[in-house]
Short mmCIF file of C-alpha atoms in Angstrom, two decimals:
data_model
loop_
_atom_site.label_atom_id
_atom_site.label_comp_id
_atom_site.label_asym_id
_atom_site.label_seq_id
_atom_site.Cartn_x
_atom_site.Cartn_y
_atom_site.Cartn_z
CA MET X 82 20.56 0.67 88.94
CA ALA X 83 18.95 -2.43 88.83
CA ASP X 84 17.85 -3.64 85.20
CA PRO X 85 13.76 -4.02 85.25
CA VAL X 86 12.23 -7.14 84.99
CA LYS X 87 8.84 -7.79 84.71
CA LEU X 88 7.29 -11.32 83.99
CA TYR X 89 3.58 -11.42 82.43
CA GLY X 90 1.22 -14.63 83.77
CA THR X 91 -1.31 -15.58 85.46
CA VAL X 92 -1.53 -17.02 89.09
CA LEU X 93 -2.72 -21.03 87.93
CA SER X 94 -0.22 -21.59 85.59
CA ALA X 95 2.84 -24.44 86.16
CA TYR X 96 4.56 -22.14 82.68
CA VAL X 97 4.23 -19.15 84.28
CA CYS X 98 5.67 -20.60 87.63
CA ARG X 99 8.68 -22.51 85.34
CA ALA X 100 9.94 -18.52 85.15
CA LYS X 101 9.09 -17.40 88.68
CA ILE X 102 11.54 -20.16 90.03
CA ALA X 103 13.94 -19.55 88.04
CA LEU X 104 14.31 -16.15 89.16
CA ASN X 105 13.84 -16.85 92.61
CA MET X 106 16.63 -19.29 92.41
CA LYS X 107 18.31 -15.95 90.74
CA GLY X 108 17.22 -13.44 93.21
CA ILE X 109 15.78 -11.29 90.71
CA LYS X 110 13.20 -9.23 92.22
CA TYR X 111 10.86 -8.60 89.26
CA GLU X 112 6.99 -7.32 89.23
CA ASN X 113 5.05 -9.70 88.48
CA ILE X 114 1.59 -8.93 85.76
CA GLU X 115 -1.42 -10.52 86.21
CA GLU X 116 -3.02 -11.30 83.08
CA ASP X 117 -6.67 -12.00 82.33
CA LEU X 118 -6.79 -14.47 79.43
CA SER X 119 -9.96 -13.60 78.68
CA ASN X 120 -9.11 -10.41 77.92
CA LYS X 121 -5.46 -9.85 77.45
CA SER X 122 -3.59 -6.50 77.67
CA ALA X 123 -2.15 -4.97 75.29
CA ASP X 124 0.79 -4.93 76.54
CA LEU X 125 0.70 -9.09 76.25
CA LEU X 126 -0.45 -9.09 72.97
CA LYS X 127 2.60 -6.23 72.02
CA TYR X 128 5.07 -9.03 73.51
CA ASN X 129 4.28 -11.74 72.10
CA PRO X 130 2.55 -11.50 69.29
CA VAL X 131 3.00 -14.88 67.71
CA HIS X 132 1.38 -16.99 70.35
CA LYS X 133 -0.45 -14.23 72.57
CA LYS X 134 0.69 -16.19 76.23
CA VAL X 135 1.72 -16.01 79.43
CA PRO X 136 4.42 -16.69 80.33
CA VAL X 137 6.55 -13.67 78.91
CA LEU X 138 9.12 -11.76 80.48
CA VAL X 139 10.41 -8.47 79.94
CA HIS X 140 13.52 -7.64 80.58
CA ASN X 141 15.55 -3.35 79.87
CA GLY X 142 12.01 -3.78 77.39
CA ASN X 143 12.95 -7.25 75.44
CA PRO X 144 10.79 -9.56 75.27
CA ILE X 145 11.15 -13.83 75.85
CA SER X 146 8.94 -15.99 75.49
CA GLU X 147 7.86 -19.24 75.73
CA SER X 148 8.21 -20.79 79.31
CA LEU X 149 11.49 -23.08 79.13
CA VAL X 150 13.40 -20.47 76.85
CA ILE X 151 13.15 -17.99 79.49
CA VAL X 152 14.44 -20.04 82.44
CA GLU X 153 17.45 -20.57 80.20
CA TYR X 154 17.47 -16.62 79.40
CA ILE X 155 17.85 -16.58 83.08
CA ASP X 156 20.50 -18.58 83.36
CA ASP X 157 22.62 -16.94 80.57
CA VAL X 158 21.31 -13.60 82.57
CA TRP X 159 22.45 -13.84 85.76
CA LYS X 160 25.00 -15.78 87.38
CA GLY X 161 24.89 -17.48 91.06
CA VAL X 162 22.84 -20.75 91.49
CA PRO X 163 23.34 -21.94 88.22
CA ILE X 164 19.65 -23.71 86.40
CA LEU X 165 21.81 -26.07 83.83
CA PRO X 166 24.66 -27.54 83.71
CA GLN X 167 27.50 -26.51 82.02
CA ASP X 168 28.78 -29.98 80.64
CA PRO X 169 27.54 -29.55 76.77
CA TYR X 170 26.75 -33.49 77.45
CA GLU X 171 24.43 -32.74 80.80
CA ARG X 172 23.40 -29.81 79.73
CA ALA X 173 22.07 -31.63 76.61
CA VAL X 174 20.54 -34.55 78.57
CA ALA X 175 18.97 -31.72 80.94
CA ARG X 176 17.22 -29.77 77.95
CA PHE X 177 15.77 -33.18 76.12
CA LEU X 178 14.25 -34.30 79.59
CA ALA X 179 12.82 -31.25 79.77
CA LYS X 180 11.29 -31.50 75.98
CA PHE X 181 10.44 -34.76 76.88
CA ILE X 182 8.02 -33.40 79.97
CA ASP X 183 6.53 -30.75 78.09
CA GLU X 184 6.03 -33.06 74.78
CA LYS X 185 4.99 -36.18 75.91
CA CYS X 186 5.22 -36.88 79.62
CA ILE X 187 2.99 -34.14 80.58
CA PRO X 188 0.36 -33.98 77.82
CA VAL X 189 -0.09 -37.86 78.35
CA ILE X 190 -0.85 -37.99 81.48
CA LYS X 191 -3.36 -34.86 81.18
CA ALA X 192 -4.93 -36.65 78.96
CA VAL X 193 -5.82 -39.34 81.16
CA GLY X 194 -8.57 -36.69 81.99
CA SER X 195 -11.50 -37.49 84.04
CA ASN X 196 -12.40 -41.46 81.93
CA GLY X 197 -9.81 -42.91 83.43
CA ASP X 198 -9.56 -46.22 80.83
CA GLU X 199 -7.10 -48.41 81.15
CA GLN X 200 -4.72 -47.30 77.85
CA SER X 201 -4.76 -43.93 79.41
CA ILE X 202 -3.24 -44.48 81.98
CA ALA X 203 -0.90 -47.36 81.37
CA GLU X 204 0.78 -44.86 78.99
CA ALA X 205 1.08 -42.14 81.39
CA CYS X 206 2.12 -45.11 84.04
CA GLU X 207 5.09 -45.25 81.30
CA GLN X 208 5.74 -41.56 81.10
CA LEU X 209 6.26 -41.29 84.46
CA GLN X 210 7.94 -44.62 84.91
CA ILE X 211 10.89 -42.71 82.89
CA LEU X 212 11.32 -39.70 85.41
CA GLU X 213 11.38 -42.15 88.24
CA ASN X 214 14.47 -44.83 86.54
CA GLU X 215 15.96 -41.22 85.48
CA LEU X 216 16.02 -40.45 89.49
CA LYS X 217 16.72 -43.96 90.47
CA VAL X 218 20.24 -44.17 88.06
CA LYS X 219 21.00 -40.40 89.01
CA GLY X 220 20.82 -41.28 92.62
CA THR X 221 19.81 -37.64 93.85
CA LYS X 222 17.15 -35.67 95.31
CA PHE X 223 16.59 -33.59 92.12
CA PHE X 224 16.90 -33.85 88.42
CA GLY X 225 19.36 -31.60 88.79
CA GLY X 226 21.39 -33.02 91.63
CA ASP X 227 21.31 -31.63 95.43
CA ASN X 228 20.23 -28.45 93.75
CA ILE X 229 16.24 -27.91 91.73
CA GLY X 230 17.65 -27.02 87.70
CA LEU X 231 16.14 -27.51 84.44
CA VAL X 232 14.58 -30.82 84.28
CA ASP X 233 13.21 -30.03 88.04
CA ILE X 234 11.40 -26.69 87.24
CA ALA X 235 9.90 -28.55 83.81
CA ALA X 236 8.51 -31.36 85.48
CA ASP X 237 6.34 -28.50 87.81
CA PHE X 238 2.77 -29.11 87.11
CA ILE X 239 3.79 -33.28 87.60
CA ALA X 240 5.11 -31.95 91.23
CA TYR X 241 2.14 -29.51 92.64
CA TRP X 242 -0.70 -29.70 89.91
CA HIS X 243 -0.81 -33.14 89.20
CA ALA X 244 -1.95 -34.24 92.48
CA ILE X 245 -4.58 -31.51 92.79
CA ARG X 246 -5.65 -32.65 89.05
CA GLU X 247 -6.30 -36.28 90.11
CA GLU X 248 -8.04 -35.40 93.53
CA ALA X 249 -10.86 -33.69 90.99
CA ALA X 250 -11.07 -35.91 88.49
CA GLY X 251 -11.51 -38.86 90.68
CA ILE X 252 -8.78 -40.76 89.46
CA LYS X 253 -5.26 -41.42 91.07
CA PHE X 254 -2.33 -43.48 89.73
CA PHE X 255 0.85 -41.05 90.99
CA THR X 256 1.22 -43.64 93.62
CA ALA X 257 3.90 -44.19 96.20
CA ASP X 258 4.32 -47.44 96.20
CA LYS X 259 4.09 -47.28 92.13
CA PHE X 260 6.52 -44.05 91.69
CA PRO X 261 8.42 -43.85 95.64
CA LYS X 262 11.20 -41.42 94.14
CA LEU X 263 8.78 -39.29 92.16
CA THR X 264 6.84 -38.82 94.95
CA LYS X 265 9.38 -38.45 97.21
CA TRP X 266 11.07 -35.84 94.89
CA ALA X 267 7.72 -33.87 94.53
CA ASP X 268 7.81 -33.07 98.11
CA ASP X 269 11.06 -32.22 98.22
CA PHE X 270 10.54 -30.26 95.14
CA VAL X 271 7.97 -28.33 96.32
CA ASN X 272 7.91 -27.55 99.94
CA CYS X 273 11.91 -25.43 97.91
CA GLN X 274 12.41 -22.17 98.98
CA VAL X 275 12.62 -20.95 95.81
CA VAL X 276 9.72 -22.73 95.05
CA LYS X 277 6.84 -22.46 97.44
CA SER X 278 6.50 -19.35 96.65
CA THR X 279 5.27 -19.43 93.42
CA LEU X 280 2.28 -21.88 93.58
CA PRO X 281 -1.03 -20.66 93.49
CA PRO X 282 -3.56 -21.94 96.51
CA ARG X 283 -4.55 -25.55 96.76
CA GLU X 284 -7.81 -24.84 97.47
CA HIS X 285 -8.50 -22.64 94.38
CA MET X 286 -6.13 -24.79 92.30
CA LEU X 287 -8.63 -27.61 93.31
CA ALA X 288 -11.87 -25.66 92.66
CA PHE X 289 -10.57 -25.02 89.24
CA TYR X 290 -10.18 -28.55 88.59
CA MET X 291 -13.24 -29.54 89.58
CA LYS X 292 -15.14 -27.15 87.25
CA PHE X 293 -12.47 -28.16 84.78
CA PHE X 294 -13.96 -31.77 84.88
CA GLY X 295 -17.63 -31.17 85.38
CA LYS X 296 -17.39 -31.38 88.82
CA ALA X 297 -18.98 -28.36 89.92
CA ASN X 298 -22.64 -26.32 89.10
CA ASP X 299 -20.87 -22.94 87.45
CA GLU X 300 -19.70 -23.73 83.91
CA GLU X 301 -19.77 -19.97 83.31
CA SER X 302 -17.16 -19.24 85.93
CA TYR X 303 -14.80 -22.16 84.82
CA ARG X 304 -14.86 -20.95 81.57
CA SER X 305 -12.82 -18.01 82.06
CA ASP X 306 -11.18 -19.37 84.88
CA VAL X 307 -9.87 -22.69 82.05
CA ASP X 308 -8.33 -19.21 80.14
CA GLN X 309 -6.23 -18.33 83.22
CA LEU X 310 -4.17 -21.29 82.92
CA GLY X 311 -1.93 -19.79 80.32
CA ASN X 312 -2.96 -21.80 77.40
CA GLY X 313 -4.84 -20.00 74.49
CA SER X 314 -8.77 -20.43 74.76
CA ASN X 315 -9.05 -23.77 73.71
CA VAL X 316 -11.18 -26.04 76.44
CA ASP X 317 -10.27 -29.22 75.31
CA GLN X 318 -9.73 -31.69 78.83
CA HIS X 319 -6.46 -33.02 77.18
CA GLN X 320 -5.03 -29.10 77.73
CA TRP X 321 -5.87 -29.32 81.18
CA MET Y 126 38.43 -32.54 69.18
CA ALA Y 127 40.75 -34.52 68.00
CA GLY Y 128 40.79 -38.36 67.90
CA SER Y 129 37.40 -38.27 69.48
CA GLU Y 130 34.49 -40.28 67.55
CA VAL Y 131 31.24 -39.19 66.43
CA VAL Y 132 28.71 -41.77 65.19
CA LEU Y 133 24.90 -39.88 63.38
CA LEU Y 134 21.84 -42.04 63.59
CA ASP Y 135 20.06 -40.65 60.43
CA THR Y 136 17.48 -41.74 57.61
CA TRP Y 137 18.42 -39.46 53.91
CA ILE Y 138 14.43 -38.17 54.30
CA SER Y 139 14.91 -36.84 57.59
CA LEU Y 140 14.64 -33.44 58.05
CA PHE Y 141 15.40 -33.35 61.61
CA GLY Y 142 18.21 -35.60 60.68
CA MET Y 143 19.63 -33.02 58.35
CA ARG Y 144 19.79 -30.44 60.39
CA VAL Y 145 22.68 -32.31 62.54
CA ARG Y 146 24.15 -33.24 59.16
CA ILE Y 147 24.15 -29.51 58.59
CA ALA Y 148 25.38 -28.42 61.94
CA LEU Y 149 28.12 -30.66 61.69
CA ALA Y 150 29.08 -29.96 57.97
CA GLU Y 151 29.31 -25.88 59.75
CA LYS Y 152 31.66 -26.74 62.28
CA ASP Y 153 33.86 -29.20 59.66
CA VAL Y 154 33.77 -31.91 62.56
CA HIS Y 155 34.28 -35.45 60.96
CA PHE Y 156 31.33 -37.96 61.38
CA GLU Y 157 30.39 -41.39 60.67
CA ARG Y 158 26.47 -41.44 59.20
CA ARG Y 159 24.50 -44.58 59.68
CA GLU Y 160 21.72 -45.41 57.78
CA GLU Y 161 18.10 -46.34 59.54
CA ASP Y 162 15.70 -48.49 58.34
CA LEU Y 163 12.96 -47.38 60.35
CA THR Y 164 10.64 -50.72 59.81
CA ASN Y 165 12.82 -52.17 61.59
CA LYS Y 166 15.04 -49.80 63.89
CA SER Y 167 19.08 -51.14 65.35
CA SER Y 168 19.33 -52.31 68.14
CA LEU Y 169 22.16 -49.31 68.53
CA LEU Y 170 19.25 -47.06 67.63
CA LEU Y 171 16.83 -48.49 70.73
CA GLN Y 172 19.67 -48.89 72.93
CA MET Y 173 20.34 -44.37 72.73
CA ASN Y 174 17.25 -43.62 72.23
CA PRO Y 175 15.04 -45.90 74.31
CA VAL Y 176 12.64 -43.13 75.34
CA HIS Y 177 11.47 -41.72 71.47
CA LYS Y 178 13.34 -44.34 69.33
CA LYS Y 179 13.31 -41.73 66.53
CA VAL Y 180 16.91 -40.31 64.73
CA PRO Y 181 18.34 -38.67 65.17
CA VAL Y 182 20.54 -39.91 67.74
CA LEU Y 183 24.35 -37.79 68.02
CA ILE Y 184 26.57 -40.36 69.43
CA HIS Y 185 29.85 -38.93 70.79
CA ASP Y 186 32.40 -41.26 72.07
CA GLY Y 187 29.81 -43.63 72.68
CA LYS Y 188 27.15 -41.04 74.29
CA PRO Y 189 24.62 -40.53 72.90
CA ILE Y 190 22.66 -36.92 73.00
CA CYS Y 191 18.81 -36.29 71.36
CA GLU Y 192 16.27 -33.89 69.45
CA SER Y 193 17.52 -32.12 66.54
CA ASN Y 194 17.42 -28.79 68.15
CA ILE Y 195 19.76 -30.47 71.27
CA ILE Y 196 22.04 -32.08 68.87
CA VAL Y 197 22.48 -28.78 67.42
CA GLN Y 198 22.99 -26.36 70.15
CA TYR Y 199 25.29 -29.26 71.28
CA ILE Y 200 27.70 -29.31 68.41
CA ASP Y 201 27.64 -25.52 68.63
CA GLU Y 202 28.87 -25.85 72.46
CA THR Y 203 31.81 -28.94 72.39
CA TRP Y 204 33.33 -27.58 69.70
CA GLN Y 205 32.58 -23.92 70.22
CA ASN Y 206 35.96 -22.77 68.57
CA ASN Y 207 35.09 -24.15 65.31
CA SER Y 208 34.03 -21.71 63.62
CA PRO Y 209 31.04 -20.30 62.86
CA PRO Y 210 28.57 -19.95 66.20
CA LEU Y 211 25.71 -21.31 65.52
CA LEU Y 212 23.81 -19.54 68.35
CA PRO Y 213 24.58 -15.66 68.98
CA SER Y 214 26.12 -15.08 72.09
CA ASP Y 215 24.25 -12.18 73.51
CA PRO Y 216 21.63 -13.71 76.11
CA TYR Y 217 18.79 -11.89 74.60
CA LEU Y 218 19.36 -12.91 70.65
CA LYS Y 219 19.66 -16.75 71.98
CA ALA Y 220 16.59 -16.38 73.58
CA GLN Y 221 14.97 -15.31 69.80
CA ALA Y 222 17.27 -18.13 67.85
CA ARG Y 223 15.45 -20.98 70.24
CA PHE Y 224 11.93 -19.10 70.51
CA TRP Y 225 12.48 -19.20 66.64
CA ALA Y 226 13.10 -22.83 66.22
CA ASP Y 227 10.92 -23.71 68.98
CA PHE Y 228 8.04 -21.58 66.58
CA ILE Y 229 9.53 -23.82 63.11
CA ASP Y 230 8.62 -27.05 65.12
CA LYS Y 231 5.81 -26.83 66.21
CA LYS Y 232 3.88 -24.52 63.92
CA ILE Y 233 5.74 -24.31 60.34
CA TYR Y 234 6.68 -28.12 60.36
CA ASP Y 235 3.40 -29.21 61.86
CA ALA Y 236 0.62 -27.60 59.46
CA GLY Y 237 3.55 -28.62 56.35
CA THR Y 238 2.98 -32.13 57.01
CA ARG Y 239 -0.46 -32.32 57.96
CA ILE Y 240 -1.02 -30.78 54.35
CA TRP Y 241 0.63 -33.92 52.82
CA ARG Y 242 -1.02 -36.67 55.29
CA ARG Y 243 -4.70 -35.46 55.60
CA LYS Y 244 -7.16 -35.28 52.72
CA GLY Y 245 -10.17 -32.65 52.30
CA GLU Y 246 -11.71 -30.19 55.12
CA GLU Y 247 -7.61 -31.34 57.33
CA GLN Y 248 -5.91 -30.95 54.57
CA GLU Y 249 -7.17 -27.48 53.70
CA ILE Y 250 -6.93 -26.34 56.80
CA ALA Y 251 -3.25 -27.55 57.32
CA LYS Y 252 -2.48 -25.36 54.63
CA LYS Y 253 -4.13 -22.19 55.79
CA GLU Y 254 -1.73 -22.97 59.37
CA PHE Y 255 1.22 -23.31 57.05
CA MET Y 256 0.22 -20.55 55.00
CA ASP Y 257 -0.66 -18.63 58.06
CA TRP Y 258 2.79 -19.33 59.87
CA MET Y 259 5.54 -19.03 57.19
CA LYS Y 260 4.34 -15.53 56.70
CA VAL Y 261 5.00 -15.05 60.33
CA LEU Y 262 8.23 -16.26 59.36
CA GLU Y 263 8.26 -14.03 56.88
CA GLY Y 264 8.59 -11.31 59.11
CA GLN Y 265 10.66 -12.77 61.09
CA LEU Y 266 12.78 -12.93 57.83
CA GLY Y 267 12.27 -9.16 57.25
CA GLU Y 268 15.35 -7.63 54.57
CA ASN Y 269 17.94 -9.90 56.21
CA SER Y 270 20.14 -12.32 54.76
CA TYR Y 271 18.95 -14.56 57.19
CA LEU Y 272 16.51 -15.32 59.71
CA MET Y 273 18.34 -13.89 62.66
CA GLY Y 274 20.28 -11.23 60.94
CA LYS Y 275 23.82 -10.84 59.32
CA SER Y 276 24.85 -14.78 60.01
CA PHE Y 277 23.99 -18.07 59.22
CA GLY Y 278 23.04 -19.76 61.80
CA TYR Y 279 21.08 -22.01 64.45
CA VAL Y 280 17.30 -20.84 63.31
CA ASP Y 281 18.45 -20.89 59.48
CA ILE Y 282 19.09 -24.51 60.00
CA ALA Y 283 16.36 -25.40 61.73
CA MET Y 284 14.56 -24.42 59.30
CA VAL Y 285 16.27 -25.13 55.68
CA PRO Y 286 15.48 -28.86 55.69
CA PHE Y 287 12.79 -27.93 54.64
CA TYR Y 288 12.58 -26.29 51.83
CA CYS Y 289 13.96 -30.06 49.93
CA TRP Y 290 9.68 -30.52 50.99
CA PHE Y 291 8.38 -27.63 49.36
CA TYR Y 292 8.23 -29.11 45.65
CA ALA Y 293 6.24 -31.40 47.06
CA LEU Y 294 4.02 -29.88 49.45
CA GLU Y 295 3.68 -27.26 45.84
CA LYS Y 296 2.44 -30.35 43.97
CA ILE Y 297 0.08 -32.22 46.80
CA GLY Y 298 -1.00 -28.95 48.80
CA ASN Y 299 -1.93 -26.97 45.36
CA ILE Y 300 0.25 -24.12 47.08
CA SER Y 301 2.60 -21.63 45.22
CA ILE Y 302 5.52 -21.32 47.84
CA GLU Y 303 7.56 -18.96 45.62
CA LYS Y 304 4.85 -16.83 44.58
CA GLU Y 305 3.67 -16.31 48.69
CA PHE Y 306 6.63 -16.25 50.32
CA PRO Y 307 9.03 -14.71 47.88
CA LYS Y 308 11.74 -13.46 50.42
CA LEU Y 309 12.18 -16.86 52.22
CA VAL Y 310 12.46 -18.72 48.83
CA ALA Y 311 15.45 -16.34 48.28
CA TRP Y 312 16.38 -17.17 51.94
CA ALA Y 313 16.15 -21.09 51.04
CA LYS Y 314 18.63 -20.14 48.10
CA ARG Y 315 21.00 -18.22 49.45
CA CYS Y 316 21.82 -21.23 52.20
CA MET Y 317 21.57 -23.41 49.40
CA GLU Y 318 24.96 -21.88 48.92
CA ARG Y 319 26.56 -22.61 50.97
CA GLU Y 320 27.96 -26.64 50.90
CA SER Y 321 26.95 -27.39 54.14
CA VAL Y 322 23.28 -27.51 53.07
CA SER Y 323 23.63 -27.57 49.58
CA LYS Y 324 25.07 -31.18 49.79
CA THR Y 325 22.94 -32.19 52.91
CA LEU Y 326 19.78 -31.30 51.11
CA PRO Y 327 18.11 -34.48 48.57
CA ASP Y 328 17.22 -33.76 45.53
CA PRO Y 329 12.82 -31.96 45.87
CA HIS Y 330 11.53 -34.94 43.36
CA LYS Y 331 12.85 -37.78 45.57
CA VAL Y 332 11.14 -36.02 47.93
CA TYR Y 333 7.69 -35.71 46.09
CA GLU Y 334 8.09 -39.36 45.16
CA TYR Y 335 8.75 -40.60 48.27
CA ALA Y 336 5.58 -38.50 49.96
CA LEU Y 337 3.81 -40.15 47.35
CA GLU Y 338 4.53 -43.96 48.43
CA LEU Y 339 4.07 -43.04 51.69
CA MET Y 340 0.57 -41.45 50.39
CA LYS Y 341 -0.70 -44.49 48.87
CA LYS Y 342 0.42 -46.53 51.82
CA ILE Y 343 -1.54 -44.67 54.00
CA GLY Y 344 -4.48 -44.74 51.90
#
């Protein structure tokens, strides 16, 4: 009998997608529960009382929160296609890069916003260069090797959301001539079978970002949309 | 793992370095510790951690591992035949352990650091946040001996170095951690009964002096 798996999330969130990609890699069927983060369900608050955020994976009634913790849990529970390497040193490197992406890379990239000041663009490019170099040195299609792994999943925002955000903000610094390997990687990543179905429709995401950067007229609906990204009620531009 | 070379780049005051030292001691792994001067970083440190240029860095047979919680997991996986296991073997409990270690970093260490690094309004906010998050952690401890239940492990290692800062935070922030969180303080003292912890944590008075010096420099 299959153990019930539920995923609480929102369709726009890159963090929620991480969990979906991991579940797809293992071929796990799950119930997808779409949350309205401006009106969080009693279940979400029960399952993630500390952070009250998505994604939350519930397996056999047990909740797991924090997207990268969820991805590692999925890898620990279900065998099949490995998400992390077997070797302890390689695992440590993968975890390091995933953490770097989450805590340094993504925030710095998001900080560019729609101002596009030179300093923040330079910092963002510096972080992207680290990932570019990593791919160069590895010489493989993905950070995980021939198949996607933890680091690719952690970088999902960079592969898909970032380009849409750039278009909405009107500022492009993630270019193919500056980052040839990363550009190819992003294209390969979003075209993976296990990734494709998890991504929110481009127009939907673009419309959201347009509103977010104040380039649309509809202030009010944008505020509730912001909550849908899965990072709480903070409308600070640097969050998205 | 006889004959393998283990080097730790560290500083005496680094909470993150303490986590690694405790984990290595728990696993009875012999290592060479090198004290870094962070105002004058060694070429080895810059070479081994080019991305962040921070301590701690564990160098095992010439290969660097960075980020304290990641290093502790590496130690547990590499010296898995040495007891005690630092992480639970059950996947769900393992996930909980990772969740709480992440929580300690993002919430408790973050707010706690701001108590002594900030002044005025910002400090008051930091104090409130710190107390809120400590309350959550004390809830997780419950009536257990350790943060994940019966055995000392990964989450305790993630949190216990902060115990050496309690005295400094109390003096600087004018708060009473023992009064507000007696269970957590009892937990910390229980951890201090382990040699790996008591030999690693510096004297809280030294930590307080260090904080005062830094606060003077920050101004």
